[in-house]
Tab-separated table of C-alpha atoms in Angstrom:
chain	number	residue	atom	x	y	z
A	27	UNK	CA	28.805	-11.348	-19.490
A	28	UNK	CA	26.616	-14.355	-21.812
A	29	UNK	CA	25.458	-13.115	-25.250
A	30	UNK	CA	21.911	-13.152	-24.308
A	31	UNK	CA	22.267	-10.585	-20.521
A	32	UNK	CA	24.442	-8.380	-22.921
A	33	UNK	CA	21.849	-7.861	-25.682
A	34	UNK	CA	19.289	-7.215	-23.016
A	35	UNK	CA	21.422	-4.589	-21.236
A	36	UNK	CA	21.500	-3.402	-25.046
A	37	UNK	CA	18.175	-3.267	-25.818
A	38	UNK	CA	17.288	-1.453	-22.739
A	39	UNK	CA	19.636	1.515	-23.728
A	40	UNK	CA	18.451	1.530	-27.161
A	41	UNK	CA	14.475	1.773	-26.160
A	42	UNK	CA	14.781	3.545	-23.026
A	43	UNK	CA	13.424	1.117	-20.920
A	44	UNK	CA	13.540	0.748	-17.214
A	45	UNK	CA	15.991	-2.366	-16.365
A	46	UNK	CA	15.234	-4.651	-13.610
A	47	UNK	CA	17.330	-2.881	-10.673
A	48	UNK	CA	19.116	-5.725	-9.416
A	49	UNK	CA	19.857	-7.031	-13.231
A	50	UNK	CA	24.003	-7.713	-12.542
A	51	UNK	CA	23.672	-8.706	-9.306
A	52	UNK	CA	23.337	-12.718	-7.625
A	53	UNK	CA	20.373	-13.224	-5.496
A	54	UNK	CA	23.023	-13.806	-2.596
A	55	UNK	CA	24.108	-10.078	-3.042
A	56	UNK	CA	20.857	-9.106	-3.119
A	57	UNK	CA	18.623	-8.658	0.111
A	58	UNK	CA	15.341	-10.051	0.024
A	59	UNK	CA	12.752	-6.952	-0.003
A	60	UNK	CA	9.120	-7.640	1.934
A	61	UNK	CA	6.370	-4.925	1.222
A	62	UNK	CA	3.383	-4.559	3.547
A	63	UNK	CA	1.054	-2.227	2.914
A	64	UNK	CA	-2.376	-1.832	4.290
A	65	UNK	CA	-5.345	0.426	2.518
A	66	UNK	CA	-7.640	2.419	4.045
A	67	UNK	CA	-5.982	3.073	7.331
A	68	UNK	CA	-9.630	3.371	9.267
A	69	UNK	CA	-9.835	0.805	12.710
A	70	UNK	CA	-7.519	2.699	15.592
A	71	UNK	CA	-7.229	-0.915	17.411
A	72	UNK	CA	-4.718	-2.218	13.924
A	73	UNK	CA	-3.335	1.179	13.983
A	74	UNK	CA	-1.639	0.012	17.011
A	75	UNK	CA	-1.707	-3.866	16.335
A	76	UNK	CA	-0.026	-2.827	13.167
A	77	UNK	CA	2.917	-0.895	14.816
A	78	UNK	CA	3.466	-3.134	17.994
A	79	UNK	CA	4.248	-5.838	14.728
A	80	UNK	CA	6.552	-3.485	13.402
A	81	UNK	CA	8.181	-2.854	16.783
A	82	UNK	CA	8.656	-6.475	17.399
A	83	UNK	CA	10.116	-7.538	13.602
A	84	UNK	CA	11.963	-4.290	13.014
A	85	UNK	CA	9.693	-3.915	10.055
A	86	UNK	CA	8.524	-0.888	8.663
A	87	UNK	CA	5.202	-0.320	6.254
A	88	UNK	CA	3.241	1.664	4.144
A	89	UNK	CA	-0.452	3.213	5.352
A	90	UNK	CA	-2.319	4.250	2.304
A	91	UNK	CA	-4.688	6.615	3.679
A	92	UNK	CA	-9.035	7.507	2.717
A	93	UNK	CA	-9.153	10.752	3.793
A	94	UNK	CA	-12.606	10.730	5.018
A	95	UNK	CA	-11.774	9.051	7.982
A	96	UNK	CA	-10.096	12.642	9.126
A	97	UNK	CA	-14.027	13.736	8.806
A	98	UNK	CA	-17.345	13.359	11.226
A	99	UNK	CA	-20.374	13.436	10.085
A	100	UNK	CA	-20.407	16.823	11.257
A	101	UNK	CA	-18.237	18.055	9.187
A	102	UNK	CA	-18.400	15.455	6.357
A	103	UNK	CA	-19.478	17.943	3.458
A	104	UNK	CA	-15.612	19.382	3.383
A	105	UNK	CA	-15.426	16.344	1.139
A	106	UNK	CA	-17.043	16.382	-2.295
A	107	UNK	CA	-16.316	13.583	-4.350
A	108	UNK	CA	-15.960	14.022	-8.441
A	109	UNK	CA	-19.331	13.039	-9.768
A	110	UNK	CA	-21.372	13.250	-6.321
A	111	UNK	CA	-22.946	15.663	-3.800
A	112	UNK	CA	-20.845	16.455	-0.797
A	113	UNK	CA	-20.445	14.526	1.647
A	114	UNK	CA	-20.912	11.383	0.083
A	115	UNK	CA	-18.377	8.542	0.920
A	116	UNK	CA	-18.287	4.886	0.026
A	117	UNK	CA	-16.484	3.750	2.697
A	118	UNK	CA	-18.486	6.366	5.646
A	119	UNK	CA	-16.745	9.208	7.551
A	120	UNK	CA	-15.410	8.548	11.575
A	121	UNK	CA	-18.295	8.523	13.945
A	122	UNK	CA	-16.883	11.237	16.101
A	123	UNK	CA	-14.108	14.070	16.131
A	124	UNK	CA	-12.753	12.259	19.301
A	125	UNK	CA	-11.772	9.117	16.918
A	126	UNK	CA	-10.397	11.658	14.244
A	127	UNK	CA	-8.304	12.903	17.131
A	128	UNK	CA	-6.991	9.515	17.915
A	129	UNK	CA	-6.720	8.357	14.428
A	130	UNK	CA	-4.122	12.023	14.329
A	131	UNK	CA	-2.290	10.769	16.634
A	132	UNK	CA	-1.860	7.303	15.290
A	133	UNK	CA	-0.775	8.810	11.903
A	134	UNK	CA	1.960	10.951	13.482
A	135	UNK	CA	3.174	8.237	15.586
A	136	UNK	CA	3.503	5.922	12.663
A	137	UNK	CA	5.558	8.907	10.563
A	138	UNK	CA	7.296	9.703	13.609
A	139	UNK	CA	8.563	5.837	13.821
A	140	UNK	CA	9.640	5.777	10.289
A	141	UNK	CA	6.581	3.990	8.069
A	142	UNK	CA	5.005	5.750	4.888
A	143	UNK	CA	2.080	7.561	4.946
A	144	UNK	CA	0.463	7.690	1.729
A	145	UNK	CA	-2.864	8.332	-0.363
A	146	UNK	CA	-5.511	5.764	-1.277
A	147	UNK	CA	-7.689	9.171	-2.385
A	148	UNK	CA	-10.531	10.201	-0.289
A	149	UNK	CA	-13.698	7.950	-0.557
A	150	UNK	CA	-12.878	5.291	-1.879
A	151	UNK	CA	-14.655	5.568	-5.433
A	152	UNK	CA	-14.065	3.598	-8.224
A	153	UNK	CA	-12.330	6.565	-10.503
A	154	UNK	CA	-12.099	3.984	-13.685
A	155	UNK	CA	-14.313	6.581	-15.747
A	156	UNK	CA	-13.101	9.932	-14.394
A	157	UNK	CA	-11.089	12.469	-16.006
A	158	UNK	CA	-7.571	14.138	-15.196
A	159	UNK	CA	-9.468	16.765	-13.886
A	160	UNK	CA	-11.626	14.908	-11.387
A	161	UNK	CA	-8.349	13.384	-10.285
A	162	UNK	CA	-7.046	16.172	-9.773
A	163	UNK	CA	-9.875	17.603	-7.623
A	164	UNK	CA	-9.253	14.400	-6.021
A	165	UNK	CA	-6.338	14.581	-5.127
A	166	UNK	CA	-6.499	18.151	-4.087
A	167	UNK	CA	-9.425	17.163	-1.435
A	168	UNK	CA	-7.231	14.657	-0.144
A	169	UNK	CA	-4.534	17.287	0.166
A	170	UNK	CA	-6.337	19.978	1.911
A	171	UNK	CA	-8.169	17.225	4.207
A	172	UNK	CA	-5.200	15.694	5.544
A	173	UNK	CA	-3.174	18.918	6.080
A	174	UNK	CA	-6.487	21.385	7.972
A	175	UNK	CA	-7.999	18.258	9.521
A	176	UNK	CA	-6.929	20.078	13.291
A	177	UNK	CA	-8.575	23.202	12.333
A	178	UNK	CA	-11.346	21.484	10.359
A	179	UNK	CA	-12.383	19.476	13.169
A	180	UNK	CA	-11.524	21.732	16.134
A	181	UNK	CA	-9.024	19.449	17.430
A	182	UNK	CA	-5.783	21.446	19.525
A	183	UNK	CA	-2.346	19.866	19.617
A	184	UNK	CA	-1.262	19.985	16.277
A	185	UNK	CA	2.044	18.631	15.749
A	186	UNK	CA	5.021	21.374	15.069
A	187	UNK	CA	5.522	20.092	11.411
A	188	UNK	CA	2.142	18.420	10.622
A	189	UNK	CA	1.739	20.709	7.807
A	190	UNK	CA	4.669	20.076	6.138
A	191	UNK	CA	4.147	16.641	6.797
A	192	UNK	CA	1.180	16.548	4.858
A	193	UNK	CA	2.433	18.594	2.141
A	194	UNK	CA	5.319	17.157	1.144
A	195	UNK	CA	5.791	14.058	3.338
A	196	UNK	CA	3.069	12.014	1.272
A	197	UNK	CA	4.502	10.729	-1.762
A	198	UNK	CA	2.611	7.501	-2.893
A	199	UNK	CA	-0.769	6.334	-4.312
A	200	UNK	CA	-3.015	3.343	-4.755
A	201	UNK	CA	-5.826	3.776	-6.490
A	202	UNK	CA	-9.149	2.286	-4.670
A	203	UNK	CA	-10.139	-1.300	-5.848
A	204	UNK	CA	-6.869	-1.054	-7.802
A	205	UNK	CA	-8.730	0.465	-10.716
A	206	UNK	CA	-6.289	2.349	-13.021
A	207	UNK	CA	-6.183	4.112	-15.804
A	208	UNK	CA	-4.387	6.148	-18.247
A	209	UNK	CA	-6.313	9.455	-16.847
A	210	UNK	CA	-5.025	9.032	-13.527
A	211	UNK	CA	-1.431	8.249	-14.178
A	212	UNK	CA	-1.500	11.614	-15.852
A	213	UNK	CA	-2.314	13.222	-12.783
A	214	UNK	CA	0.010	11.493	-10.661
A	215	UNK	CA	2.295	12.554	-13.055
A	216	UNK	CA	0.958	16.377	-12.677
A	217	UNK	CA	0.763	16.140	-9.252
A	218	UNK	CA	4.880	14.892	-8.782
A	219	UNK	CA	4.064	11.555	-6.978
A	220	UNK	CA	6.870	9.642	-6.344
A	221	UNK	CA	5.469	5.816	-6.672
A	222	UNK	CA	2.285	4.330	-7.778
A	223	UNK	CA	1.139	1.355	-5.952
A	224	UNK	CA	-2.126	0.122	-8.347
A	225	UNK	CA	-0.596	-2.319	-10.235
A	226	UNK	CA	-1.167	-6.321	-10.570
A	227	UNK	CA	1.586	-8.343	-11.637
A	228	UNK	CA	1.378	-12.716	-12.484
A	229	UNK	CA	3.892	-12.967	-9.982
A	230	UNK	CA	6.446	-10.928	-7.819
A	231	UNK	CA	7.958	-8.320	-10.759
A	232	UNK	CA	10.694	-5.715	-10.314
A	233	UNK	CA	9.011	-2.198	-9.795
A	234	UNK	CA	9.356	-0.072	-13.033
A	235	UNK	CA	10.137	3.640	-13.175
A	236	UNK	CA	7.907	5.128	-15.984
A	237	UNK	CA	7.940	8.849	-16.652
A	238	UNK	CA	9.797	9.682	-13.337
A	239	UNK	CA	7.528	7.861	-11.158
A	240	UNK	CA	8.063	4.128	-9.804
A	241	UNK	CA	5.256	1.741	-10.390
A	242	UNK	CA	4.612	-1.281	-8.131
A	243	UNK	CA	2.063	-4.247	-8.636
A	244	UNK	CA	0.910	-6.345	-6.239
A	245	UNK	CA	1.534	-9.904	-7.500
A	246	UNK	CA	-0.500	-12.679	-8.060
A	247	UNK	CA	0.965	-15.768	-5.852
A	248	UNK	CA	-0.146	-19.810	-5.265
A	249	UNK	CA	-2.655	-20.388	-2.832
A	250	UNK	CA	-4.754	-23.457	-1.864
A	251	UNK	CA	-4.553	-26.970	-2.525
A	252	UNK	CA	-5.022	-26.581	-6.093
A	253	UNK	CA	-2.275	-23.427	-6.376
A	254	UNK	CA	-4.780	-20.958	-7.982
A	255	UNK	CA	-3.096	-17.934	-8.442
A	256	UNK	CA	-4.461	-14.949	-6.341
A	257	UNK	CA	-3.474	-11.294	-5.869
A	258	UNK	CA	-1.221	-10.970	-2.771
A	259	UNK	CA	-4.293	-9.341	-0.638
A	260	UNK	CA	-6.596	-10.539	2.501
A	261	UNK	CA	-9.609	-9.155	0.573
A	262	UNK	CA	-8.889	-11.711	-2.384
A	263	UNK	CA	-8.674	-14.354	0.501
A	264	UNK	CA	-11.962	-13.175	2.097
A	265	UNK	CA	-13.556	-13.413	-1.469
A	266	UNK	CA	-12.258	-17.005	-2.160
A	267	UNK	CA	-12.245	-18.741	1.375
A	268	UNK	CA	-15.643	-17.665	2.307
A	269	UNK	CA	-17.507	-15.729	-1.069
A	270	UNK	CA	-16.975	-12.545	1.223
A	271	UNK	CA	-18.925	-13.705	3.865
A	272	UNK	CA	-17.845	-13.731	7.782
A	273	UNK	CA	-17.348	-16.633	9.232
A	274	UNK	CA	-14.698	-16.684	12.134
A	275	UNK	CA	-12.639	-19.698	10.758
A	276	UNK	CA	-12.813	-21.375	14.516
A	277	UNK	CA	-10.561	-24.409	12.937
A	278	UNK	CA	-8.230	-21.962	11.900
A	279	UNK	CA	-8.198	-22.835	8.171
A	280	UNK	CA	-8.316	-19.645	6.555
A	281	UNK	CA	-5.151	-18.479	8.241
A	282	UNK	CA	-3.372	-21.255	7.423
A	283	UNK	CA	-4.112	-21.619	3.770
A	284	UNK	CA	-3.386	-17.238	3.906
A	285	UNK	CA	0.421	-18.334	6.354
A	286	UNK	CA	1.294	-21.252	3.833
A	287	UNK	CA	0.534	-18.885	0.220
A	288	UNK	CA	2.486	-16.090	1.622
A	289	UNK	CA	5.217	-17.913	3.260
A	290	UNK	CA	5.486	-20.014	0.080
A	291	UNK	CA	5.830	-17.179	-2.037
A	292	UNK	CA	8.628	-15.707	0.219
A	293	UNK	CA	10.584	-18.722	-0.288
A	294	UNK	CA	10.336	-19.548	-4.041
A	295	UNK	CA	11.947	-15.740	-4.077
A	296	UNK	CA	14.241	-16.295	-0.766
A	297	UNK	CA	15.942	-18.788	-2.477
A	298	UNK	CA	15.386	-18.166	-5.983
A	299	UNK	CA	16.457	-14.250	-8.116
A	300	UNK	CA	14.747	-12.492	-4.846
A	301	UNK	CA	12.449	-10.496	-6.549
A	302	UNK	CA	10.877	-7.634	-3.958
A	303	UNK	CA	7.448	-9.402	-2.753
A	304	UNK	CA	4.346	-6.874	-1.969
A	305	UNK	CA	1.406	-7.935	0.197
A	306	UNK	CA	-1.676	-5.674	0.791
A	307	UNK	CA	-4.005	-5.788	3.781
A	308	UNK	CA	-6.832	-3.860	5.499
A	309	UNK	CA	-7.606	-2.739	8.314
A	310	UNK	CA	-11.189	-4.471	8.847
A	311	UNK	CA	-10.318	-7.843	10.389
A	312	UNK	CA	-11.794	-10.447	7.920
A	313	UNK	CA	-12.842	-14.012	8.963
A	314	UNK	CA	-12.261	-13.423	12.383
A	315	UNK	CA	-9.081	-12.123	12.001
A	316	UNK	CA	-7.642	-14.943	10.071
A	317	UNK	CA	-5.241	-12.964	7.834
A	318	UNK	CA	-3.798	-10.334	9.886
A	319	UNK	CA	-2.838	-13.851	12.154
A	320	UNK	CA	-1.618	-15.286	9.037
A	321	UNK	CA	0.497	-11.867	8.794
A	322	UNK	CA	1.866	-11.474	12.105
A	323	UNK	CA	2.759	-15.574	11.816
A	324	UNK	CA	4.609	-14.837	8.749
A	325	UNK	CA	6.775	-11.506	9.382
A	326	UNK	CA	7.794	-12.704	13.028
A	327	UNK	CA	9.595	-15.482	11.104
A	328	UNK	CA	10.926	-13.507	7.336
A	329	UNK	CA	11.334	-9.782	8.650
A	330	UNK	CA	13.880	-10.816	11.463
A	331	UNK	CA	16.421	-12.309	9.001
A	332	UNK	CA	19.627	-10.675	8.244
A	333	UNK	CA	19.377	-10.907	4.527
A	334	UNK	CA	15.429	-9.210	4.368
A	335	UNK	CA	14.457	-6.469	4.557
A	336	UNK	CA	10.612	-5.684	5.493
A	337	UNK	CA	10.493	-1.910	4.298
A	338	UNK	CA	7.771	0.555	3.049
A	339	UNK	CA	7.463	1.723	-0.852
A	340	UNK	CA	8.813	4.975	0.231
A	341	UNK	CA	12.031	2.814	1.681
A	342	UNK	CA	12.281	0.640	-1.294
A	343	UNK	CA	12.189	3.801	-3.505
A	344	UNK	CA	15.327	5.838	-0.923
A	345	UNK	CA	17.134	2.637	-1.590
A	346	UNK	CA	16.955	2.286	-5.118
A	347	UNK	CA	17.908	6.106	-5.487
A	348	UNK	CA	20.617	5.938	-2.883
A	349	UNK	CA	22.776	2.786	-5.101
A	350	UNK	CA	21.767	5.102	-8.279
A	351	UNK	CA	19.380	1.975	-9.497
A	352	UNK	CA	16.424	3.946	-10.489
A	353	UNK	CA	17.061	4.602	-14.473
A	354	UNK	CA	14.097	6.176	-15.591
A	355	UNK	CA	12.515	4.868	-18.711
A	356	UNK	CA	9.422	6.857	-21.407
A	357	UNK	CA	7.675	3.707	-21.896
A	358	UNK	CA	4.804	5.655	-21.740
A	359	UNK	CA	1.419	5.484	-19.352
């Protein structure tokens, strides 16, 4: 063991800090980890695009879920936002119960194959100013939403175990427009979530456990012909390739410069300490599509390899516990 890995093993005993998992091992030893999340969980057409992918690659991902989207506007005022009057969402409410039926049935299909359902909150406020306690409402909305929304909206078929499901089968957060703070990590904390998902990194980091929960940031990669550092997401594309407006990238430009930033950042880690790589997505198709393409392009080729491993948070989180790698740290929130 060199001088310099020993007194950081050292140092992270003394302070209590969380070590990088994979610290004493080669990147050969090491599997490449891929995690593909997607916020929001609204359009019912990429619930299914997004789980034919994950058929075909053997790749398995995280849905952070609004929880408005289990609401019509007939019912919409079962949601009451911290700060608002009910029934007030920024991202709307599904246009009929029908879809909130489908949209069920999409969710249980996807827990029933194996991804991660989680919680991106309920309507999709920016909570930067708001208190524990209007977390905490929050988060209790969300809760009661996602495990009533049969008997809220008058839908039969519920699933033998849909409440337990939603109880205790949801485990992980990102905070809308990744907008953090010290209040909410205290509520997570109350509430016993297992990972946090809001972070930014400079460039693919090692997750964190802090006070008994994991921490994940989505990093920061290369992209364009100038390398400009962007966060890992297809709304950070949209923004830069087109200022956020639609254009339906005909020459197929977009996707490209989204395939070649993603697939570049794969391989500096592929063949470099293989540092676990996060990507976030939506599911509103942005310039025409270009970045779920650019998606789809790039898992069909990474996720079928031996050595990766295209997994959920809630998968990278089992497999960290399950080799005893998840030494929890006080460094605070």
């Amino acid at each position: 063991m060199s001088v310099i890995f020993r007194a950081f093993t050292l140092a992270c005993v003394s302070f209590s800090l969380t070590c990088p998992a994979f610290a004493d091992e080669s990147p050969a030893q090491r599997p490449q980890y891929v995690i593909i999340s997607f916020d929001g969980a609204h359009e019912l057409a990429q619930w299914q695009r997004s789980r034919s992918l994950a058929a075909r690659t053997g790749a398995r991902f995280t849905y952070f879920l609004s929880c408005v989207f289990l609401l019509s506007r007939e019912n919409r005022n079962e949601y009451h936002a911290p700060g608002k009057s009910a029934g007030r969402s920024n991202v709307g409410f599904a246009q009929s119960k029908d879809e909130v039926r489908q949209r069920l049935a999409q969710i249980w299909l996807a827990h029933s194959e194996g991804h991660d359902i989680a919680s991106h909150a309920c309507g999709h406020f920016d909570g930067k100013d708001w208190t524990k306690a209007d977390w905490l409402n929050e988060f209790s909305s969300f809760s009661r939403i996602v495990r009533d929304a049969y008997k809220i909206n008058g839908i039969e078929g519920e699933p033998e175990g849909w409440k337990q499901f939603a109880e205790t089968g949801i485990s992980g957060f990102r905070v809308p427009y990744l907008s953090d703070g010290k209040a909410l990590y205290s509520a997570l904390s109350e509430k016993n979530f297992a990972y946090d998902a809001s972070g930014i990194s400079r460039g693919p980091a090692e997750p964190q456990m802090v006070d008994g929960m994991m921490r994940f940031a989505l990093p920061q990669i290369p992209e364009g012909p100038q390398k400009r550092p962007i966060i890992a997401m297809d709304y950070n594309l949209f923004v830069r390739h087109s200022g956020g407006i639609e254009r339906k990238d005909a020459d197929g430009a977009f996707e490209n410069r989204a395939y070649e930033a993603f697939r570049a950042a794969f391989d500096r880690e592929y063949d470099g300490k293989r540092v676990p790589l996060g990507m976030g997505f939506h599911f509103t198709l942005m310039n025409g599509g270009a970045y779920w393409r650019a998606l789809e392009r790039f898992a069909g080729e990474v996720c079928v390899k031996a050595d990766v491993k295209c997994v959920s948070y809630a998968d990278y989180l089992a497999d960290q516990r399950a080799a005893g790698k998840t030494q929890t740290g006080n460094v605070g929130g």
